[in-house]
PDB file of C-alpha atoms in Angstrom:
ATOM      1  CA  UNK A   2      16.936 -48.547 175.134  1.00  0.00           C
ATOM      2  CA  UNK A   3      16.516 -50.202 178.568  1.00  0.00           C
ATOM      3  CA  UNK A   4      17.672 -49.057 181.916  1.00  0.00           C
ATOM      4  CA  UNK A   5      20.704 -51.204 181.677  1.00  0.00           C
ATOM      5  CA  UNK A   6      22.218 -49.119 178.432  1.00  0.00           C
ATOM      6  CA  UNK A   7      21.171 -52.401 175.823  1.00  0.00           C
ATOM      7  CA  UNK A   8      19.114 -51.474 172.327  1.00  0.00           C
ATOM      8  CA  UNK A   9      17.368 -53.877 170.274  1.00  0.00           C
ATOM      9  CA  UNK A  10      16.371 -57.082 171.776  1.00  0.00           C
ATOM     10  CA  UNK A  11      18.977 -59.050 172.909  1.00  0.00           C
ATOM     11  CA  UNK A  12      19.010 -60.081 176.659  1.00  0.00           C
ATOM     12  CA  UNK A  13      19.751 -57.456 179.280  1.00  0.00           C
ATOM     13  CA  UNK A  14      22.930 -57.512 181.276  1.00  0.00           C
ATOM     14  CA  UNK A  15      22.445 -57.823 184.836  1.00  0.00           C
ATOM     15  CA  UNK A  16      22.641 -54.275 186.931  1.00  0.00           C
ATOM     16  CA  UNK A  17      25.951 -55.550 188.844  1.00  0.00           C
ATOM     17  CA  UNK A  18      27.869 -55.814 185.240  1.00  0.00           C
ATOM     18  CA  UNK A  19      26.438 -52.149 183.869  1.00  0.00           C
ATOM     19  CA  UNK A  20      28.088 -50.926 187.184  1.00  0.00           C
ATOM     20  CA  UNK A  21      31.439 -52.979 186.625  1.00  0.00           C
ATOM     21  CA  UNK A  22      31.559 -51.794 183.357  1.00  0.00           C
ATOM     22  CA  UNK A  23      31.254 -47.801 184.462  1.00  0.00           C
ATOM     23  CA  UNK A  24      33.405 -48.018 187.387  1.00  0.00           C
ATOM     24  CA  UNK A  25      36.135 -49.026 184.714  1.00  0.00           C
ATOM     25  CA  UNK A  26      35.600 -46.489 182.457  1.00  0.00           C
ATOM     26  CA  UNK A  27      35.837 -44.101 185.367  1.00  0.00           C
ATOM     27  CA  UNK A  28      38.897 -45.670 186.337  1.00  0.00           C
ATOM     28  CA  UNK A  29      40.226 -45.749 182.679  1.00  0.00           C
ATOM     29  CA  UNK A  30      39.120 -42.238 182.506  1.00  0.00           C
ATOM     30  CA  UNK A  31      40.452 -41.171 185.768  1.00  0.00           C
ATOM     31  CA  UNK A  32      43.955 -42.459 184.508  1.00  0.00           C
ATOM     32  CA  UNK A  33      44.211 -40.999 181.462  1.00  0.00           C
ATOM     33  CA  UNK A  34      43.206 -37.664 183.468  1.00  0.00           C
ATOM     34  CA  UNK A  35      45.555 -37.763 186.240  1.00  0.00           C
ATOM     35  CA  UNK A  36      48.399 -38.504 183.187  1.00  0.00           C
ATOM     36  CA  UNK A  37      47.935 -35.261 181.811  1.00  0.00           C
ATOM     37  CA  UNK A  38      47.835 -33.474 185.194  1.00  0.00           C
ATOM     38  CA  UNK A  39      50.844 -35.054 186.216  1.00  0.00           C
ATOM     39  CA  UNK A  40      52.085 -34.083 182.734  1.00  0.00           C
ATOM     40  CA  UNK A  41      51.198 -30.699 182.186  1.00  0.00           C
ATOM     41  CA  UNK A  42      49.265 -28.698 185.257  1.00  0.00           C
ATOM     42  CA  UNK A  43      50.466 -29.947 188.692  1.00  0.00           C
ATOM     43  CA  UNK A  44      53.793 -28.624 190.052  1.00  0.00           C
ATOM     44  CA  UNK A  45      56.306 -30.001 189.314  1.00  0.00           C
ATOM     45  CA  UNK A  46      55.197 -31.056 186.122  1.00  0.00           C
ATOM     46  CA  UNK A  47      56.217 -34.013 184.731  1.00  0.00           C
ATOM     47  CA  UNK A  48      57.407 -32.060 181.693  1.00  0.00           C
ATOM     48  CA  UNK A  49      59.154 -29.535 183.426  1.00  0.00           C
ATOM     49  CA  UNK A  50      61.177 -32.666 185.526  1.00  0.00           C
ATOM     50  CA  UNK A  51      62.546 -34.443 181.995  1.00  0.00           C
ATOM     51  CA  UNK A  52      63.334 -30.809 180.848  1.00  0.00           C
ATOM     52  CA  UNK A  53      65.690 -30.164 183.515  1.00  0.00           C
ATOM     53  CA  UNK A  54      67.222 -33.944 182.728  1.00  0.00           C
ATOM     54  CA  UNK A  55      66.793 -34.458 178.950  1.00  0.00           C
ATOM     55  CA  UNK A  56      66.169 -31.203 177.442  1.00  0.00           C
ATOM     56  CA  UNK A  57      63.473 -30.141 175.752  1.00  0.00           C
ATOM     57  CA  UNK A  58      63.589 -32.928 173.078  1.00  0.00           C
ATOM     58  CA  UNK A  59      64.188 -35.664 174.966  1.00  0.00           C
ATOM     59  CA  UNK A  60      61.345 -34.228 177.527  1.00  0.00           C
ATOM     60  CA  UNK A  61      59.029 -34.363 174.541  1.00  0.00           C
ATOM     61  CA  UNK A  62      60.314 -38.185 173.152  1.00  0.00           C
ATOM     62  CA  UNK A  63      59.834 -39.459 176.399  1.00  0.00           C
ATOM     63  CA  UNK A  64      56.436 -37.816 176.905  1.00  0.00           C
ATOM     64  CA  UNK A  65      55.357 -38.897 173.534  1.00  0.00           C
ATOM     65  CA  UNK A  66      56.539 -42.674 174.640  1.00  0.00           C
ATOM     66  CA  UNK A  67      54.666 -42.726 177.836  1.00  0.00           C
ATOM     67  CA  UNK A  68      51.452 -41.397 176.161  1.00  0.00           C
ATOM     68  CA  UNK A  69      51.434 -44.178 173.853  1.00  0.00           C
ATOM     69  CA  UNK A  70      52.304 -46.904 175.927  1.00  0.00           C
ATOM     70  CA  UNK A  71      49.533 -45.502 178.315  1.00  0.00           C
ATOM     71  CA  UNK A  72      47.170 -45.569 175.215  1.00  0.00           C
ATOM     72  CA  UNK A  73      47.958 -48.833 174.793  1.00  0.00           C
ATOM     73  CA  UNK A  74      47.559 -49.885 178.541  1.00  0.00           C
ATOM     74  CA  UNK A  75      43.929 -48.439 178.064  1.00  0.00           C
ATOM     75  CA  UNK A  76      42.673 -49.362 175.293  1.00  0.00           C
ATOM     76  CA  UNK A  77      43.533 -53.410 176.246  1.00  0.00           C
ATOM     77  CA  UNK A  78      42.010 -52.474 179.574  1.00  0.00           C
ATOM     78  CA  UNK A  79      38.508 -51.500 177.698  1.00  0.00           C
ATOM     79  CA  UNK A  80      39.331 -54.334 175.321  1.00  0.00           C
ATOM     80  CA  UNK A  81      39.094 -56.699 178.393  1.00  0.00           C
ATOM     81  CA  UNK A  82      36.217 -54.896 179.827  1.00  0.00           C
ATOM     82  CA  UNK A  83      34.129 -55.151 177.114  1.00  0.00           C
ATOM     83  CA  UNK A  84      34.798 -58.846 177.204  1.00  0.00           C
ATOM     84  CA  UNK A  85      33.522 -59.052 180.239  1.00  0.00           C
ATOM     85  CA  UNK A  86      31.009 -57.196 179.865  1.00  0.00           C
ATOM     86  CA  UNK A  87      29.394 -59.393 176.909  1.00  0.00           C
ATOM     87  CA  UNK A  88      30.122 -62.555 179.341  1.00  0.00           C
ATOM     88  CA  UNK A  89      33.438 -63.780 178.750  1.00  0.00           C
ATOM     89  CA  UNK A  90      34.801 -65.490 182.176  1.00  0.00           C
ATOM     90  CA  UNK A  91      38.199 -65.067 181.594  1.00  0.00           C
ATOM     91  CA  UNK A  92      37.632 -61.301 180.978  1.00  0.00           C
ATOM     92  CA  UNK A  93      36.299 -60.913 184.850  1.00  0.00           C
ATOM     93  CA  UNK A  94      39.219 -63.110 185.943  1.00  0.00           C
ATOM     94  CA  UNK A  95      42.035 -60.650 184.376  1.00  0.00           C
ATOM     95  CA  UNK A  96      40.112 -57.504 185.846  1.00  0.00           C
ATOM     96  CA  UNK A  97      40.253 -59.136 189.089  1.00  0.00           C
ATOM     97  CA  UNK A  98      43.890 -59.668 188.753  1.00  0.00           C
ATOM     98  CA  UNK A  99      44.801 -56.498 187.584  1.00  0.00           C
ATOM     99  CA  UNK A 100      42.097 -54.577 190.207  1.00  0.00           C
ATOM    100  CA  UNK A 101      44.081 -56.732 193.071  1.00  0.00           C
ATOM    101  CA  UNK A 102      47.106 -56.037 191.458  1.00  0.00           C
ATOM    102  CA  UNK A 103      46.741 -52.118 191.183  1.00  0.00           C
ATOM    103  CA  UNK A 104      44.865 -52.020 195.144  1.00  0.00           C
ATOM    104  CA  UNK A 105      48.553 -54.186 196.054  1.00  0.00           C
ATOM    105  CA  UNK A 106      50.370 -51.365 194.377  1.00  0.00           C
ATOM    106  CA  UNK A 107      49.062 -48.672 195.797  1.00  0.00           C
ATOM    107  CA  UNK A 108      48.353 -49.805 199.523  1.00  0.00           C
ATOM    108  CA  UNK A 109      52.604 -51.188 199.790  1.00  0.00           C
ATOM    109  CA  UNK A 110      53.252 -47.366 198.614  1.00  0.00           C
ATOM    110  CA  UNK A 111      55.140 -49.142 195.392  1.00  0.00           C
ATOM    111  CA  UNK A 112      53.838 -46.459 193.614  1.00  0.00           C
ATOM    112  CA  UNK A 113      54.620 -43.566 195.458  1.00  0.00           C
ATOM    113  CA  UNK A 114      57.998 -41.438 195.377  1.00  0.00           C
ATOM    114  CA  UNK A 115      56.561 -39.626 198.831  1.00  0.00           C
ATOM    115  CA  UNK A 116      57.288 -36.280 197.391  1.00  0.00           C
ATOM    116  CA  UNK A 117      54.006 -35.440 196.438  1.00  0.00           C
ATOM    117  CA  UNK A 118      51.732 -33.175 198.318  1.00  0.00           C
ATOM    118  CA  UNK A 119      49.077 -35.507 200.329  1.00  0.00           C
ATOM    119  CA  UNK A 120      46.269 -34.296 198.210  1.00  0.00           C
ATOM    120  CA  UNK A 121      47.872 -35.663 194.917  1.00  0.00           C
ATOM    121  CA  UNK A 122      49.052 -39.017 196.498  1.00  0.00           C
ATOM    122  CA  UNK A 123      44.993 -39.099 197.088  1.00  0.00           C
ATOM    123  CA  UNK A 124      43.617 -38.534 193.453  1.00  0.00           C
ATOM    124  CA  UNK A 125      46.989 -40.904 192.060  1.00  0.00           C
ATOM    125  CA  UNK A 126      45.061 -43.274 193.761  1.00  0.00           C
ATOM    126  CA  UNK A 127      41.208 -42.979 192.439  1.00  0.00           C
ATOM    127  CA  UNK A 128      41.920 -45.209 189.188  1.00  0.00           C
ATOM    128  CA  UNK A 129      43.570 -47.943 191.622  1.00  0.00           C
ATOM    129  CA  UNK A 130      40.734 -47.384 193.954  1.00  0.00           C
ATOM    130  CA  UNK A 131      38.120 -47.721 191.291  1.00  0.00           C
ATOM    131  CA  UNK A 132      39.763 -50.755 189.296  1.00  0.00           C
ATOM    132  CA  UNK A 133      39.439 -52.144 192.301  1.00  0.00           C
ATOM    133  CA  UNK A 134      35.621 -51.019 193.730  1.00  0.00           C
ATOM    134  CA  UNK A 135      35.253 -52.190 189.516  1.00  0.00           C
ATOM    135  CA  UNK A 136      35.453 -56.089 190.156  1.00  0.00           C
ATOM    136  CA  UNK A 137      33.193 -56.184 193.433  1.00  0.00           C
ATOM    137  CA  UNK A 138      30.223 -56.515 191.261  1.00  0.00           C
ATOM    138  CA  UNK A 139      31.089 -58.865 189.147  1.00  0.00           C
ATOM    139  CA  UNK A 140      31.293 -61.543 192.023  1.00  0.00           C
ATOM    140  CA  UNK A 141      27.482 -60.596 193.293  1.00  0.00           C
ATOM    141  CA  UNK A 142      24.825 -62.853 192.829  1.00  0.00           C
ATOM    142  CA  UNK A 143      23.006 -61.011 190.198  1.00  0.00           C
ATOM    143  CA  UNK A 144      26.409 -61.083 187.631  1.00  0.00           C
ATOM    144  CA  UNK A 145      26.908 -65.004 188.241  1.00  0.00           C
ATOM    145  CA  UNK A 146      24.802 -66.049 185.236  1.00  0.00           C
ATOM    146  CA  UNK A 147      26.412 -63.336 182.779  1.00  0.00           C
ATOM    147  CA  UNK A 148      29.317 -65.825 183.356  1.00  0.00           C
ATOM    148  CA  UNK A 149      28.597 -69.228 182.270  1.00  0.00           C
ATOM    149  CA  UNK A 150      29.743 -71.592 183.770  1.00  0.00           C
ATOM    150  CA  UNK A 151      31.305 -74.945 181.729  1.00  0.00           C
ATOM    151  CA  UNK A 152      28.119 -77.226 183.168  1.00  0.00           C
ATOM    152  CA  UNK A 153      26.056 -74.930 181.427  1.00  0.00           C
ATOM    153  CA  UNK A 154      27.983 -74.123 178.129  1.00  0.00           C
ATOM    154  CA  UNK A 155      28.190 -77.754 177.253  1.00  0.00           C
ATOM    155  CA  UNK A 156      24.129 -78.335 178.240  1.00  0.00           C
TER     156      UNK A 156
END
């Protein structure tokens, strides 16, 4: 295995893609994370909150909903990573959108309810932040000929 996580002897990616690549599954990490703190250990959970509206069942059916659709918000995010990641241009261009997209959200305060304590507004906003810090590399010099361009696809 070479330093840039590749077996076997296909070309290596450059270093600026490998780093992409983590900072999104930090971010996608960091996401899924935060969901189950937000869930289940910070006060006031989020399962304590539906309780007091919905009950205990509807607490639980609405839980259940948001962890899938969040499952499936992740696993098309790794889906488009890993596209990226073995060169696919439009990949990089819908991880820039959504990194803007996400760094928009979170610096207008759209995503904020401002009742949280400062400290949780803060780590709500690492997988934004990182999405984000995620597409920087993939416009350095070193990542530009992981993309082809259409010149050199049709040479």
């Amino acid at each position: 295995m070479n330093d840039t996580g590749n077996s076997g002897a296909g070309p290596r990616r450059p270093r600026q893609i490998e780093a992409a690549w983590a900072l999104t599954l930090a971010a996608v990490a960091t996401e899924a994370l935060i969901w189950v703190l937000g869930v289940f250990v910070v006060a006031p959970t989020g399962l304590d909150e539906l309780t007091e509206h919905t009950g205990r069942s509807g607490a639980i059916t609405q839980l259940a909903l948001s962890a899938g659709v969040l499952a499936v918000f992740l696993a098309c995010w790794l889906a488009v990573a890993a596209r990226m990641r073995a060169g696919r241009g439009w990949a990089r261009v819908v991880l820039t959108a959504v990194g803007a997209l996400f760094l928009v959200f979170r610096v207008s305060g759209l995503g904020t309810d401002g009742i949280d304590p400062a400290w949780w507004a803060v780590v709500n906003a690492l997988p934004d932040l990182l999405a984000a810090a995620a597409v920087v590399p993939l416009y350095l010099p070193g990542a530009r000929a992981h993309f082809p361009s259409r010149e050199r696809r049709a040479a």
